Amino acid sequence: MADQAKFADQAMEYMPSLYSAAMRMTRKPADAEDLVQETYLRAYRGFGGFKEGTNLKAWLYRILTNTFINR
């Protein structure tokens, strides 16, 4: 449960900037929303492996980019 709260506190603040990046990639609002949703799902599942003290924003952007490429 602590990881859920920590994820919500730390990662959710980047949603607007991730959505902007997703819009630049997909050029469609619905596709951008799906991409961000899938990014957050993957990030949440992998949050236990995230190393505290590293760049969370860069980690999320990397997941976003890889998710877009692998679609």
PDB file of N, CA and C in Angstrom:
ATOM      1  N   MET A   1       0.813  -1.192   0.000  1.00  0.00           N
ATOM      2  CA  MET A   1       0.000   0.000   0.000  1.00  0.00           C
ATOM      3  C   MET A   1       0.861   1.261   0.000  1.00  0.00           C
ATOM      4  N   ALA A   2       1.997   1.198   0.651  1.00  0.00           N
ATOM      5  CA  ALA A   2       2.887   2.361   0.697  1.00  0.00           C
ATOM      6  C   ALA A   2       3.392   2.722  -0.692  1.00  0.00           C
ATOM      7  N   ASP A   3       3.675   1.698  -1.512  1.00  0.00           N
ATOM      8  CA  ASP A   3       4.135   1.959  -2.876  1.00  0.00           C
ATOM      9  C   ASP A   3       3.055   2.654  -3.702  1.00  0.00           C
ATOM     10  N   GLN A   4       1.789   2.291  -3.483  1.00  0.00           N
ATOM     11  CA  GLN A   4       0.698   2.922  -4.219  1.00  0.00           C
ATOM     12  C   GLN A   4       0.630   4.415  -3.906  1.00  0.00           C
ATOM     13  N   ALA A   5       0.723   4.741  -2.650  1.00  0.00           N
ATOM     14  CA  ALA A   5       0.666   6.148  -2.244  1.00  0.00           C
ATOM     15  C   ALA A   5       1.885   6.907  -2.742  1.00  0.00           C
ATOM     16  N   LYS A   6       3.041   6.283  -2.654  1.00  0.00           N
ATOM     17  CA  LYS A   6       4.276   6.923  -3.113  1.00  0.00           C
ATOM     18  C   LYS A   6       4.209   7.162  -4.620  1.00  0.00           C
ATOM     19  N   PHE A   7       3.701   6.179  -5.363  1.00  0.00           N
ATOM     20  CA  PHE A   7       3.564   6.331  -6.809  1.00  0.00           C
ATOM     21  C   PHE A   7       2.622   7.487  -7.122  1.00  0.00           C
ATOM     22  N   ALA A   8       1.481   7.506  -6.452  1.00  0.00           N
ATOM     23  CA  ALA A   8       0.507   8.575  -6.698  1.00  0.00           C
ATOM     24  C   ALA A   8       1.102   9.943  -6.385  1.00  0.00           C
ATOM     25  N   ASP A   9       1.817  10.037  -5.279  1.00  0.00           N
ATOM     26  CA  ASP A   9       2.410  11.319  -4.888  1.00  0.00           C
ATOM     27  C   ASP A   9       3.478  11.789  -5.866  1.00  0.00           C
ATOM     28  N   GLN A  10       4.322  10.881  -6.296  1.00  0.00           N
ATOM     29  CA  GLN A  10       5.484  11.267  -7.088  1.00  0.00           C
ATOM     30  C   GLN A  10       5.219  11.292  -8.588  1.00  0.00           C
ATOM     31  N   ALA A  11       4.547  10.298  -9.107  1.00  0.00           N
ATOM     32  CA  ALA A  11       4.442  10.145 -10.561  1.00  0.00           C
ATOM     33  C   ALA A  11       3.300  10.937 -11.191  1.00  0.00           C
ATOM     34  N   MET A  12       2.225  11.125 -10.470  1.00  0.00           N
ATOM     35  CA  MET A  12       1.055  11.745 -11.083  1.00  0.00           C
ATOM     36  C   MET A  12       1.262  13.217 -11.423  1.00  0.00           C
ATOM     37  N   GLU A  13       2.217  13.867 -10.792  1.00  0.00           N
ATOM     38  CA  GLU A  13       2.456  15.279 -11.105  1.00  0.00           C
ATOM     39  C   GLU A  13       2.963  15.481 -12.530  1.00  0.00           C
ATOM     40  N   TYR A  14       3.466  14.419 -13.151  1.00  0.00           N
ATOM     41  CA  TYR A  14       4.013  14.525 -14.503  1.00  0.00           C
ATOM     42  C   TYR A  14       2.978  14.233 -15.594  1.00  0.00           C
ATOM     43  N   MET A  15       1.748  13.937 -15.204  1.00  0.00           N
ATOM     44  CA  MET A  15       0.738  13.574 -16.198  1.00  0.00           C
ATOM     45  C   MET A  15       0.529  14.650 -17.271  1.00  0.00           C
ATOM     46  N   PRO A  16       0.392  15.928 -16.931  1.00  0.00           N
ATOM     47  CA  PRO A  16       0.192  16.927 -17.993  1.00  0.00           C
ATOM     48  C   PRO A  16       1.343  16.977 -19.004  1.00  0.00           C
ATOM     49  N   SER A  17       2.568  16.897 -18.536  1.00  0.00           N
ATOM     50  CA  SER A  17       3.696  16.956 -19.472  1.00  0.00           C
ATOM     51  C   SER A  17       3.811  15.666 -20.278  1.00  0.00           C
ATOM     52  N   LEU A  18       3.461  14.530 -19.672  1.00  0.00           N
ATOM     53  CA  LEU A  18       3.456  13.279 -20.432  1.00  0.00           C
ATOM     54  C   LEU A  18       2.362  13.300 -21.496  1.00  0.00           C
ATOM     55  N   TYR A  19       1.210  13.863 -21.155  1.00  0.00           N
ATOM     56  CA  TYR A  19       0.132  13.970 -22.134  1.00  0.00           C
ATOM     57  C   TYR A  19       0.555  14.863 -23.300  1.00  0.00           C
ATOM     58  N   SER A  20       1.235  15.946 -23.014  1.00  0.00           N
ATOM     59  CA  SER A  20       1.725  16.830 -24.083  1.00  0.00           C
ATOM     60  C   SER A  20       2.687  16.092 -25.001  1.00  0.00           C
ATOM     61  N   ALA A  21       3.577  15.324 -24.417  1.00  0.00           N
ATOM     62  CA  ALA A  21       4.524  14.543 -25.221  1.00  0.00           C
ATOM     63  C   ALA A  21       3.785  13.488 -26.037  1.00  0.00           C
ATOM     64  N   ALA A  22       2.790  12.863 -25.436  1.00  0.00           N
ATOM     65  CA  ALA A  22       2.007  11.851 -26.148  1.00  0.00           C
ATOM     66  C   ALA A  22       1.236  12.472 -27.307  1.00  0.00           C
ATOM     67  N   MET A  23       0.734  13.693 -27.130  1.00  0.00           N
ATOM     68  CA  MET A  23       0.041  14.386 -28.222  1.00  0.00           C
ATOM     69  C   MET A  23       0.988  14.673 -29.381  1.00  0.00           C
ATOM     70  N   ARG A  24       2.222  15.041 -29.065  1.00  0.00           N
ATOM     71  CA  ARG A  24       3.203  15.284 -30.126  1.00  0.00           C
ATOM     72  C   ARG A  24       3.514  13.994 -30.883  1.00  0.00           C
ATOM     73  N   MET A  25       3.490  12.876 -30.178  1.00  0.00           N
ATOM     74  CA  MET A  25       3.794  11.595 -30.820  1.00  0.00           C
ATOM     75  C   MET A  25       2.617  11.083 -31.652  1.00  0.00           C
ATOM     76  N   THR A  26       1.416  11.130 -31.090  1.00  0.00           N
ATOM     77  CA  THR A  26       0.262  10.496 -31.735  1.00  0.00           C
ATOM     78  C   THR A  26      -0.559  11.447 -32.591  1.00  0.00           C
ATOM     79  N   ARG A  27      -0.580  12.717 -32.219  1.00  0.00           N
ATOM     80  CA  ARG A  27      -1.352  13.761 -32.890  1.00  0.00           C
ATOM     81  C   ARG A  27      -2.875  13.560 -32.788  1.00  0.00           C
ATOM     82  N   LYS A  28      -3.308  12.656 -31.918  1.00  0.00           N
ATOM     83  CA  LYS A  28      -4.740  12.421 -31.712  1.00  0.00           C
ATOM     84  C   LYS A  28      -5.005  12.346 -30.212  1.00  0.00           C
ATOM     85  N   PRO A  29      -5.952  13.140 -29.712  1.00  0.00           N
ATOM     86  CA  PRO A  29      -6.211  13.152 -28.271  1.00  0.00           C
ATOM     87  C   PRO A  29      -6.543  11.779 -27.678  1.00  0.00           C
ATOM     88  N   ALA A  30      -7.386  11.016 -28.348  1.00  0.00           N
ATOM     89  CA  ALA A  30      -7.762   9.705 -27.812  1.00  0.00           C
ATOM     90  C   ALA A  30      -6.553   8.770 -27.745  1.00  0.00           C
ATOM     91  N   ASP A  31      -5.726   8.798 -28.791  1.00  0.00           N
ATOM     92  CA  ASP A  31      -4.526   7.956 -28.796  1.00  0.00           C
ATOM     93  C   ASP A  31      -3.532   8.411 -27.731  1.00  0.00           C
ATOM     94  N   ALA A  32      -3.434   9.716 -27.528  1.00  0.00           N
ATOM     95  CA  ALA A  32      -2.534  10.247 -26.500  1.00  0.00           C
ATOM     96  C   ALA A  32      -2.998   9.823 -25.110  1.00  0.00           C
ATOM     97  N   GLU A  33      -4.305   9.878 -24.876  1.00  0.00           N
ATOM     98  CA  GLU A  33      -4.841   9.438 -23.585  1.00  0.00           C
ATOM     99  C   GLU A  33      -4.551   7.963 -23.351  1.00  0.00           C
ATOM    100  N   ASP A  34      -4.750   7.143 -24.380  1.00  0.00           N
ATOM    101  CA  ASP A  34      -4.458   5.708 -24.261  1.00  0.00           C
ATOM    102  C   ASP A  34      -2.982   5.466 -23.985  1.00  0.00           C
ATOM    103  N   LEU A  35      -2.126   6.203 -24.667  1.00  0.00           N
ATOM    104  CA  LEU A  35      -0.686   6.052 -24.487  1.00  0.00           C
ATOM    105  C   LEU A  35      -0.264   6.424 -23.068  1.00  0.00           C
ATOM    106  N   VAL A  36      -0.799   7.508 -22.547  1.00  0.00           N
ATOM    107  CA  VAL A  36      -0.469   7.921 -21.179  1.00  0.00           C
ATOM    108  C   VAL A  36      -1.004   6.901 -20.177  1.00  0.00           C
ATOM    109  N   GLN A  37      -2.207   6.412 -20.418  1.00  0.00           N
ATOM    110  CA  GLN A  37      -2.782   5.415 -19.514  1.00  0.00           C
ATOM    111  C   GLN A  37      -1.927   4.149 -19.492  1.00  0.00           C
ATOM    112  N   GLU A  38      -1.522   3.679 -20.648  1.00  0.00           N
ATOM    113  CA  GLU A  38      -0.677   2.489 -20.717  1.00  0.00           C
ATOM    114  C   GLU A  38       0.690   2.748 -20.082  1.00  0.00           C
ATOM    115  N   THR A  39       1.205   3.949 -20.261  1.00  0.00           N
ATOM    116  CA  THR A  39       2.481   4.320 -19.641  1.00  0.00           C
ATOM    117  C   THR A  39       2.390   4.246 -18.127  1.00  0.00           C
ATOM    118  N   TYR A  40       1.331   4.816 -17.570  1.00  0.00           N
ATOM    119  CA  TYR A  40       1.174   4.793 -16.117  1.00  0.00           C
ATOM    120  C   TYR A  40       0.931   3.380 -15.596  1.00  0.00           C
ATOM    121  N   LEU A  41       0.242   2.567 -16.358  1.00  0.00           N
ATOM    122  CA  LEU A  41       0.043   1.178 -15.949  1.00  0.00           C
ATOM    123  C   LEU A  41       1.379   0.443 -15.886  1.00  0.00           C
ATOM    124  N   ARG A  42       2.184   0.603 -16.915  1.00  0.00           N
ATOM    125  CA  ARG A  42       3.504  -0.044 -16.934  1.00  0.00           C
ATOM    126  C   ARG A  42       4.411   0.509 -15.835  1.00  0.00           C
ATOM    127  N   ALA A  43       4.344   1.809 -15.632  1.00  0.00           N
ATOM    128  CA  ALA A  43       5.171   2.425 -14.586  1.00  0.00           C
ATOM    129  C   ALA A  43       4.738   1.940 -13.205  1.00  0.00           C
ATOM    130  N   TYR A  44       3.445   1.840 -12.994  1.00  0.00           N
ATOM    131  CA  TYR A  44       2.943   1.371 -11.698  1.00  0.00           C
ATOM    132  C   TYR A  44       3.397  -0.061 -11.434  1.00  0.00           C
ATOM    133  N   ARG A  45       3.283  -0.898 -12.446  1.00  0.00           N
ATOM    134  CA  ARG A  45       3.708  -2.297 -12.294  1.00  0.00           C
ATOM    135  C   ARG A  45       5.202  -2.406 -12.017  1.00  0.00           C
ATOM    136  N   GLY A  46       5.981  -1.511 -12.589  1.00  0.00           N
ATOM    137  CA  GLY A  46       7.427  -1.568 -12.424  1.00  0.00           C
ATOM    138  C   GLY A  46       7.977  -0.650 -11.352  1.00  0.00           C
ATOM    139  N   PHE A  47       7.103   0.016 -10.605  1.00  0.00           N
ATOM    140  CA  PHE A  47       7.552   1.015  -9.641  1.00  0.00           C
ATOM    141  C   PHE A  47       8.415   0.425  -8.533  1.00  0.00           C
ATOM    142  N   GLY A  48       8.206  -0.825  -8.210  1.00  0.00           N
ATOM    143  CA  GLY A  48       9.030  -1.471  -7.194  1.00  0.00           C
ATOM    144  C   GLY A  48      10.489  -1.548  -7.596  1.00  0.00           C
ATOM    145  N   GLY A  49      10.752  -1.559  -8.901  1.00  0.00           N
ATOM    146  CA  GLY A  49      12.120  -1.612  -9.401  1.00  0.00           C
ATOM    147  C   GLY A  49      12.745  -0.249  -9.642  1.00  0.00           C
ATOM    148  N   PHE A  50      11.967   0.801  -9.447  1.00  0.00           N
ATOM    149  CA  PHE A  50      12.494   2.154  -9.629  1.00  0.00           C
ATOM    150  C   PHE A  50      13.432   2.480  -8.483  1.00  0.00           C
ATOM    151  N   LYS A  51      14.605   2.979  -8.811  1.00  0.00           N
ATOM    152  CA  LYS A  51      15.603   3.304  -7.791  1.00  0.00           C
ATOM    153  C   LYS A  51      15.360   4.712  -7.264  1.00  0.00           C
ATOM    154  N   GLU A  52      15.103   4.779  -5.981  1.00  0.00           N
ATOM    155  CA  GLU A  52      14.880   6.066  -5.312  1.00  0.00           C
ATOM    156  C   GLU A  52      16.094   6.966  -5.509  1.00  0.00           C
ATOM    157  N   GLY A  53      15.854   8.218  -5.815  1.00  0.00           N
ATOM    158  CA  GLY A  53      16.944   9.167  -6.006  1.00  0.00           C
ATOM    159  C   GLY A  53      17.345   9.352  -7.461  1.00  0.00           C
ATOM    160  N   THR A  54      16.801   8.529  -8.361  1.00  0.00           N
ATOM    161  CA  THR A  54      17.067   8.728  -9.781  1.00  0.00           C
ATOM    162  C   THR A  54      15.951   9.598 -10.364  1.00  0.00           C
ATOM    163  N   ASN A  55      16.057   9.911 -11.623  1.00  0.00           N
ATOM    164  CA  ASN A  55      15.152  10.859 -12.264  1.00  0.00           C
ATOM    165  C   ASN A  55      13.839  10.180 -12.662  1.00  0.00           C
ATOM    166  N   LEU A  56      12.811  10.384 -11.862  1.00  0.00           N
ATOM    167  CA  LEU A  56      11.507   9.772 -12.111  1.00  0.00           C
ATOM    168  C   LEU A  56      10.898  10.268 -13.420  1.00  0.00           C
ATOM    169  N   LYS A  57      11.029  11.552 -13.689  1.00  0.00           N
ATOM    170  CA  LYS A  57      10.457  12.114 -14.917  1.00  0.00           C
ATOM    171  C   LYS A  57      11.087  11.468 -16.146  1.00  0.00           C
ATOM    172  N   ALA A  58      12.388  11.319 -16.155  1.00  0.00           N
ATOM    173  CA  ALA A  58      13.073  10.672 -17.282  1.00  0.00           C
ATOM    174  C   ALA A  58      12.640   9.221 -17.418  1.00  0.00           C
ATOM    175  N   TRP A  59      12.459   8.538 -16.291  1.00  0.00           N
ATOM    176  CA  TRP A  59      12.022   7.142 -16.297  1.00  0.00           C
ATOM    177  C   TRP A  59      10.635   7.034 -16.932  1.00  0.00           C
ATOM    178  N   LEU A  60       9.726   7.931 -16.557  1.00  0.00           N
ATOM    179  CA  LEU A  60       8.378   7.923 -17.120  1.00  0.00           C
ATOM    180  C   LEU A  60       8.393   8.246 -18.615  1.00  0.00           C
ATOM    181  N   TYR A  61       9.210   9.206 -19.014  1.00  0.00           N
ATOM    182  CA  TYR A  61       9.312   9.549 -20.440  1.00  0.00           C
ATOM    183  C   TYR A  61       9.872   8.382 -21.244  1.00  0.00           C
ATOM    184  N   ARG A  62      10.806   7.654 -20.675  1.00  0.00           N
ATOM    185  CA  ARG A  62      11.372   6.494 -21.370  1.00  0.00           C
ATOM    186  C   ARG A  62      10.298   5.429 -21.555  1.00  0.00           C
ATOM    187  N   ILE A  63       9.491   5.199 -20.529  1.00  0.00           N
ATOM    188  CA  ILE A  63       8.389   4.236 -20.638  1.00  0.00           C
ATOM    189  C   ILE A  63       7.396   4.704 -21.693  1.00  0.00           C
ATOM    190  N   LEU A  64       7.065   5.994 -21.698  1.00  0.00           N
ATOM    191  CA  LEU A  64       6.151   6.555 -22.694  1.00  0.00           C
ATOM    192  C   LEU A  64       6.681   6.335 -24.106  1.00  0.00           C
ATOM    193  N   THR A  65       7.941   6.657 -24.311  1.00  0.00           N
ATOM    194  CA  THR A  65       8.551   6.517 -25.635  1.00  0.00           C
ATOM    195  C   THR A  65       8.587   5.061 -26.072  1.00  0.00           C
ATOM    196  N   ASN A  66       9.011   4.177 -25.185  1.00  0.00           N
ATOM    197  CA  ASN A  66       9.077   2.755 -25.534  1.00  0.00           C
ATOM    198  C   ASN A  66       7.693   2.179 -25.803  1.00  0.00           C
ATOM    199  N   THR A  67       6.711   2.619 -25.051  1.00  0.00           N
ATOM    200  CA  THR A  67       5.340   2.157 -25.275  1.00  0.00           C
ATOM    201  C   THR A  67       4.852   2.620 -26.641  1.00  0.00           C
ATOM    202  N   PHE A  68       5.146   3.847 -27.003  1.00  0.00           N
ATOM    203  CA  PHE A  68       4.755   4.362 -28.319  1.00  0.00           C
ATOM    204  C   PHE A  68       5.439   3.577 -29.437  1.00  0.00           C
ATOM    205  N   ILE A  69       6.719   3.319 -29.299  1.00  0.00           N
ATOM    206  CA  ILE A  69       7.477   2.596 -30.325  1.00  0.00           C
ATOM    207  C   ILE A  69       6.949   1.176 -30.499  1.00  0.00           C
ATOM    208  N   ASN A  70       6.595   0.542 -29.399  1.00  0.00           N
ATOM    209  CA  ASN A  70       6.178  -0.863 -29.433  1.00  0.00           C
ATOM    210  C   ASN A  70       4.713  -1.063 -29.786  1.00  0.00           C
ATOM    211  N   ARG A  71       3.994  -0.005 -30.083  1.00  0.00           N
ATOM    212  CA  ARG A  71       2.570  -0.139 -30.447  1.00  0.00           C
ATOM    213  C   ARG A  71       2.410  -0.675 -31.837  1.00  0.00           C
TER     214      ARG A  71
END
